[in-house]
Amino acid sequence: MIYKFVISKTYEGLLRVRVTTANHFELALVIYDDDKAFLRLVRHAGLTAQNERLLERAVVVAFSPIRAESFCDDIDLSEEQLAVLRLSMARQIRA
């Protein structure tokens, strides 16, 4: 299924990842304690190289001095990849 990611940094310095479907139906909002931990999950999720780069860049932008929200559209994920990224809420709602 195709997902959209909105990645940002919270005021506490944590990584916020919001996941929606292509038609903007919100599926999950996950807060990761560490942006590097999320990036390790991304590398182990078996994503395409392009999708890995998109998500990595989005995290870099979110943690830059600008602290802007960054967006990744058209990320194709399987059930297994959702589980690796710990987006279980997205998987539960889809089921």
PDB file of C-alpha atoms in Angstrom, residues 4-86:
ATOM      1  CA  LYS A   4       2.676   9.436   2.983  1.00  0.00           C
ATOM      2  CA  PHE A   5       5.021  10.355   5.828  1.00  0.00           C
ATOM      3  CA  VAL A   6       5.222  13.639   7.698  1.00  0.00           C
ATOM      4  CA  ILE A   7       8.379  13.770   9.797  1.00  0.00           C
ATOM      5  CA  SER A   8       9.153  16.431  12.375  1.00  0.00           C
ATOM      6  CA  LYS A   9      11.017  17.088  15.589  1.00  0.00           C
ATOM      7  CA  THR A  10       9.071  17.613  18.811  1.00  0.00           C
ATOM      8  CA  TYR A  11       9.912  20.390  21.258  1.00  0.00           C
ATOM      9  CA  GLU A  12      11.479  17.718  23.458  1.00  0.00           C
ATOM     10  CA  GLY A  13      13.836  16.728  20.621  1.00  0.00           C
ATOM     11  CA  LEU A  14      12.097  13.481  19.731  1.00  0.00           C
ATOM     12  CA  LEU A  15      11.270  12.266  16.232  1.00  0.00           C
ATOM     13  CA  ARG A  16       7.580  12.438  15.285  1.00  0.00           C
ATOM     14  CA  VAL A  17       6.411  10.342  12.330  1.00  0.00           C
ATOM     15  CA  ARG A  18       2.857  10.693  11.055  1.00  0.00           C
ATOM     16  CA  VAL A  19       1.694   8.201   8.452  1.00  0.00           C
ATOM     17  CA  THR A  20      -1.315   8.614   6.195  1.00  0.00           C
ATOM     18  CA  THR A  21      -2.655   6.766   3.211  1.00  0.00           C
ATOM     19  CA  ALA A  22      -2.471   8.323  -0.227  1.00  0.00           C
ATOM     20  CA  ASN A  23      -5.970   9.800   0.323  1.00  0.00           C
ATOM     21  CA  HIS A  24      -4.888  11.455   3.612  1.00  0.00           C
ATOM     22  CA  PHE A  25      -6.573   8.989   5.971  1.00  0.00           C
ATOM     23  CA  GLU A  26      -4.408   9.157   9.100  1.00  0.00           C
ATOM     24  CA  LEU A  27      -3.142   5.782  10.183  1.00  0.00           C
ATOM     25  CA  ALA A  28      -0.444   6.288  12.778  1.00  0.00           C
ATOM     26  CA  LEU A  29       1.422   8.840  14.798  1.00  0.00           C
ATOM     27  CA  VAL A  30       4.588   7.444  16.325  1.00  0.00           C
ATOM     28  CA  ILE A  31       7.147   9.193  18.505  1.00  0.00           C
ATOM     29  CA  TYR A  32      10.644   7.719  18.410  1.00  0.00           C
ATOM     30  CA  ASP A  33      13.067   8.469  21.252  1.00  0.00           C
ATOM     31  CA  ASP A  34      15.975   8.662  18.859  1.00  0.00           C
ATOM     32  CA  ASP A  35      16.127   9.691  15.200  1.00  0.00           C
ATOM     33  CA  LYS A  36      19.103   7.385  14.660  1.00  0.00           C
ATOM     34  CA  ALA A  37      17.081   4.421  15.940  1.00  0.00           C
ATOM     35  CA  PHE A  38      14.383   5.200  13.369  1.00  0.00           C
ATOM     36  CA  LEU A  39      17.019   5.421  10.628  1.00  0.00           C
ATOM     37  CA  ARG A  40      18.368   1.999  11.652  1.00  0.00           C
ATOM     38  CA  LEU A  41      14.845   0.608  11.326  1.00  0.00           C
ATOM     39  CA  VAL A  42      14.546   2.216   7.886  1.00  0.00           C
ATOM     40  CA  ARG A  43      17.775   0.518   6.771  1.00  0.00           C
ATOM     41  CA  HIS A  44      16.537  -2.888   7.993  1.00  0.00           C
ATOM     42  CA  ALA A  45      13.009  -2.629   6.591  1.00  0.00           C
ATOM     43  CA  GLY A  46      13.915  -3.747   3.080  1.00  0.00           C
ATOM     44  CA  LEU A  47      12.725  -0.549   1.400  1.00  0.00           C
ATOM     45  CA  THR A  48      13.826   0.447  -2.058  1.00  0.00           C
ATOM     46  CA  ALA A  49      17.005   2.529  -2.132  1.00  0.00           C
ATOM     47  CA  GLN A  50      14.993   5.541  -3.287  1.00  0.00           C
ATOM     48  CA  ASN A  51      12.496   5.266  -0.412  1.00  0.00           C
ATOM     49  CA  GLU A  52      15.336   4.853   2.087  1.00  0.00           C
ATOM     50  CA  ARG A  53      16.971   8.038   0.790  1.00  0.00           C
ATOM     51  CA  LEU A  54      13.671   9.943   0.907  1.00  0.00           C
ATOM     52  CA  LEU A  55      13.039   9.001   4.534  1.00  0.00           C
ATOM     53  CA  GLU A  56      16.650   9.665   5.541  1.00  0.00           C
ATOM     54  CA  ARG A  57      16.515  13.132   3.958  1.00  0.00           C
ATOM     55  CA  ALA A  58      13.203  13.848   5.659  1.00  0.00           C
ATOM     56  CA  VAL A  59      14.745  13.090   9.061  1.00  0.00           C
ATOM     57  CA  VAL A  60      17.751  15.312   8.307  1.00  0.00           C
ATOM     58  CA  VAL A  61      15.451  18.193   7.359  1.00  0.00           C
ATOM     59  CA  ALA A  62      13.330  17.705  10.486  1.00  0.00           C
ATOM     60  CA  PHE A  63      16.448  17.832  12.683  1.00  0.00           C
ATOM     61  CA  SER A  64      18.085  20.724  10.861  1.00  0.00           C
ATOM     62  CA  PRO A  65      18.194  24.174  12.477  1.00  0.00           C
ATOM     63  CA  ILE A  66      15.067  25.057  10.493  1.00  0.00           C
ATOM     64  CA  ARG A  67      13.093  22.307  12.285  1.00  0.00           C
ATOM     65  CA  ALA A  68      10.662  22.108   9.402  1.00  0.00           C
ATOM     66  CA  GLU A  69       8.171  19.350   8.814  1.00  0.00           C
ATOM     67  CA  SER A  70       9.301  17.196   5.946  1.00  0.00           C
ATOM     68  CA  PHE A  71       7.106  15.125   3.684  1.00  0.00           C
ATOM     69  CA  CYS A  72       7.601  11.844   1.833  1.00  0.00           C
ATOM     70  CA  ASP A  73       4.896  10.887  -0.597  1.00  0.00           C
ATOM     71  CA  ASP A  74       4.343   7.591  -2.382  1.00  0.00           C
ATOM     72  CA  ILE A  75       6.221   5.286  -0.018  1.00  0.00           C
ATOM     73  CA  ASP A  76       5.144   1.728  -0.813  1.00  0.00           C
ATOM     74  CA  LEU A  77       5.229  -0.496   2.295  1.00  0.00           C
ATOM     75  CA  SER A  78       4.233  -4.075   2.967  1.00  0.00           C
ATOM     76  CA  GLU A  79       2.797  -5.377   6.251  1.00  0.00           C
ATOM     77  CA  GLU A  80       6.248  -6.673   7.214  1.00  0.00           C
ATOM     78  CA  GLN A  81       7.897  -3.312   6.532  1.00  0.00           C
ATOM     79  CA  LEU A  82       5.269  -1.547   8.661  1.00  0.00           C
ATOM     80  CA  ALA A  83       6.122  -3.934  11.479  1.00  0.00           C
ATOM     81  CA  VAL A  84       9.874  -3.332  11.159  1.00  0.00           C
ATOM     82  CA  LEU A  85       9.311   0.431  11.266  1.00  0.00           C
ATOM     83  CA  ARG A  86       7.156  -0.121  14.361  1.00  0.00           C
TER      84      ARG A  86
END
